[in-house]
């Protein structure tokens, strides 16, 4: 961890739920989020959904995500692609 890194501990699927993430991003005028993580069908999808609903431009970094099964992963990607960019 670098001195300028900010650690946000989350306790729910979305990184926005009961955290200071939205405020930290707004304070820094960050408007575009690149999302990676595990699991795509739960935490990643919830964070992307909330980010979009809060007005952020959201891009999923597909090669940096994972789900327990290929079918679950593909279904999640299909859903996410309806409102977020995927690279």
mmCIF file of C-alpha atoms in Angstrom:
data_model
loop_
_atom_site.group_PDB
_atom_site.id
_atom_site.type_symbol
_atom_site.label_atom_id
_atom_site.label_comp_id
_atom_site.label_asym_id
_atom_site.label_seq_id
_atom_site.Cartn_x
_atom_site.Cartn_y
_atom_site.Cartn_z
ATOM 1 C CA UNK A 1 0.000 0.000 0.000
ATOM 2 C CA UNK A 2 1.292 3.449 -0.957
ATOM 3 C CA UNK A 3 0.934 6.501 1.262
ATOM 4 C CA UNK A 4 -1.583 8.032 -1.151
ATOM 5 C CA UNK A 5 -3.739 4.874 -1.285
ATOM 6 C CA UNK A 6 -7.077 4.977 0.493
ATOM 7 C CA UNK A 7 -8.421 1.762 1.964
ATOM 8 C CA UNK A 8 -12.199 1.419 2.079
ATOM 9 C CA UNK A 9 -13.477 -1.514 4.075
ATOM 10 C CA UNK A 10 -16.825 -2.760 2.836
ATOM 11 C CA UNK A 11 -19.316 -5.004 4.588
ATOM 12 C CA UNK A 12 -21.877 -5.537 1.853
ATOM 13 C CA UNK A 13 -21.930 -6.459 -1.832
ATOM 14 C CA UNK A 14 -21.640 -2.929 -3.175
ATOM 15 C CA UNK A 15 -18.558 -0.890 -2.321
ATOM 16 C CA UNK A 16 -20.905 2.104 -2.030
ATOM 17 C CA UNK A 17 -23.151 0.661 0.716
ATOM 18 C CA UNK A 18 -22.348 2.148 4.140
ATOM 19 C CA UNK A 19 -18.917 3.418 3.031
ATOM 20 C CA UNK A 20 -17.403 6.801 2.238
ATOM 21 C CA UNK A 21 -16.592 5.776 -1.354
ATOM 22 C CA UNK A 22 -19.072 8.105 -3.061
ATOM 23 C CA UNK A 23 -17.911 11.112 -1.011
ATOM 24 C CA UNK A 24 -14.241 10.335 -1.594
ATOM 25 C CA UNK A 25 -14.803 10.113 -5.356
ATOM 26 C CA UNK A 26 -16.872 13.299 -5.448
ATOM 27 C CA UNK A 27 -14.322 15.209 -3.341
ATOM 28 C CA UNK A 28 -11.666 14.293 -5.923
ATOM 29 C CA UNK A 29 -13.958 15.087 -8.908
ATOM 30 C CA UNK A 30 -13.683 11.492 -10.130
ATOM 31 C CA UNK A 31 -16.472 10.729 -12.585
ATOM 32 C CA UNK A 32 -15.286 7.572 -14.372
ATOM 33 C CA UNK A 33 -14.758 4.291 -12.531
ATOM 34 C CA UNK A 34 -12.944 1.195 -13.774
ATOM 35 C CA UNK A 35 -14.179 -1.852 -11.877
ATOM 36 C CA UNK A 36 -12.437 -5.190 -11.327
ATOM 37 C CA UNK A 37 -12.938 -7.865 -8.693
ATOM 38 C CA UNK A 38 -14.563 -11.055 -7.524
ATOM 39 C CA UNK A 39 -17.329 -12.154 -7.771
ATOM 40 C CA UNK A 40 -18.783 -10.679 -10.941
ATOM 41 C CA UNK A 41 -22.329 -11.833 -10.223
ATOM 42 C CA UNK A 42 -22.378 -10.386 -6.688
ATOM 43 C CA UNK A 43 -20.000 -7.673 -5.487
ATOM 44 C CA UNK A 44 -18.808 -6.459 -8.874
ATOM 45 C CA UNK A 45 -22.310 -6.273 -10.309
ATOM 46 C CA UNK A 46 -23.695 -4.517 -7.203
ATOM 47 C CA UNK A 47 -20.900 -1.936 -7.190
ATOM 48 C CA UNK A 48 -21.336 -1.265 -10.912
ATOM 49 C CA UNK A 49 -25.105 -0.920 -10.535
ATOM 50 C CA UNK A 50 -24.783 1.522 -7.643
ATOM 51 C CA UNK A 51 -22.041 3.484 -9.388
ATOM 52 C CA UNK A 52 -24.220 3.939 -12.469
ATOM 53 C CA UNK A 53 -27.251 4.903 -10.380
ATOM 54 C CA UNK A 54 -25.131 7.500 -8.584
ATOM 55 C CA UNK A 55 -24.191 9.071 -11.913
ATOM 56 C CA UNK A 56 -20.687 7.742 -12.454
ATOM 57 C CA UNK A 57 -19.522 6.513 -15.854
ATOM 58 C CA UNK A 58 -18.574 2.911 -15.162
ATOM 59 C CA UNK A 59 -16.363 0.541 -17.119
ATOM 60 C CA UNK A 60 -15.882 -3.123 -16.222
ATOM 61 C CA UNK A 61 -12.391 -4.487 -16.829
ATOM 62 C CA UNK A 62 -13.532 -7.916 -17.984
ATOM 63 C CA UNK A 63 -10.172 -9.692 -17.768
ATOM 64 C CA UNK A 64 -9.965 -8.724 -14.092
ATOM 65 C CA UNK A 65 -13.212 -10.362 -12.950
ATOM 66 C CA UNK A 66 -14.360 -13.859 -12.073
ATOM 67 C CA UNK A 67 -17.398 -15.920 -11.078
ATOM 68 C CA UNK A 68 -17.800 -19.472 -9.821
ATOM 69 C CA UNK A 69 -19.168 -20.763 -13.135
ATOM 70 C CA UNK A 70 -18.951 -19.737 -16.767
ATOM 71 C CA UNK A 71 -22.736 -19.586 -17.093
ATOM 72 C CA UNK A 72 -23.083 -17.297 -14.083
ATOM 73 C CA UNK A 73 -20.249 -15.128 -15.367
ATOM 74 C CA UNK A 74 -21.731 -14.784 -18.856
ATOM 75 C CA UNK A 75 -25.166 -13.922 -17.468
ATOM 76 C CA UNK A 76 -23.613 -11.232 -15.275
ATOM 77 C CA UNK A 77 -21.623 -9.784 -18.179
ATOM 78 C CA UNK A 78 -24.777 -9.652 -20.291
ATOM 79 C CA UNK A 79 -26.621 -7.762 -17.546
ATOM 80 C CA UNK A 80 -23.746 -5.368 -16.852
ATOM 81 C CA UNK A 81 -23.304 -4.579 -20.564
ATOM 82 C CA UNK A 82 -26.782 -3.021 -20.625
ATOM 83 C CA UNK A 83 -25.661 -0.008 -18.600
ATOM 84 C CA UNK A 84 -21.871 -0.042 -18.275
ATOM 85 C CA UNK A 85 -19.010 -0.252 -20.742
ATOM 86 C CA UNK A 86 -16.934 -3.416 -20.838
ATOM 87 C CA UNK A 87 -13.302 -3.543 -21.918
#
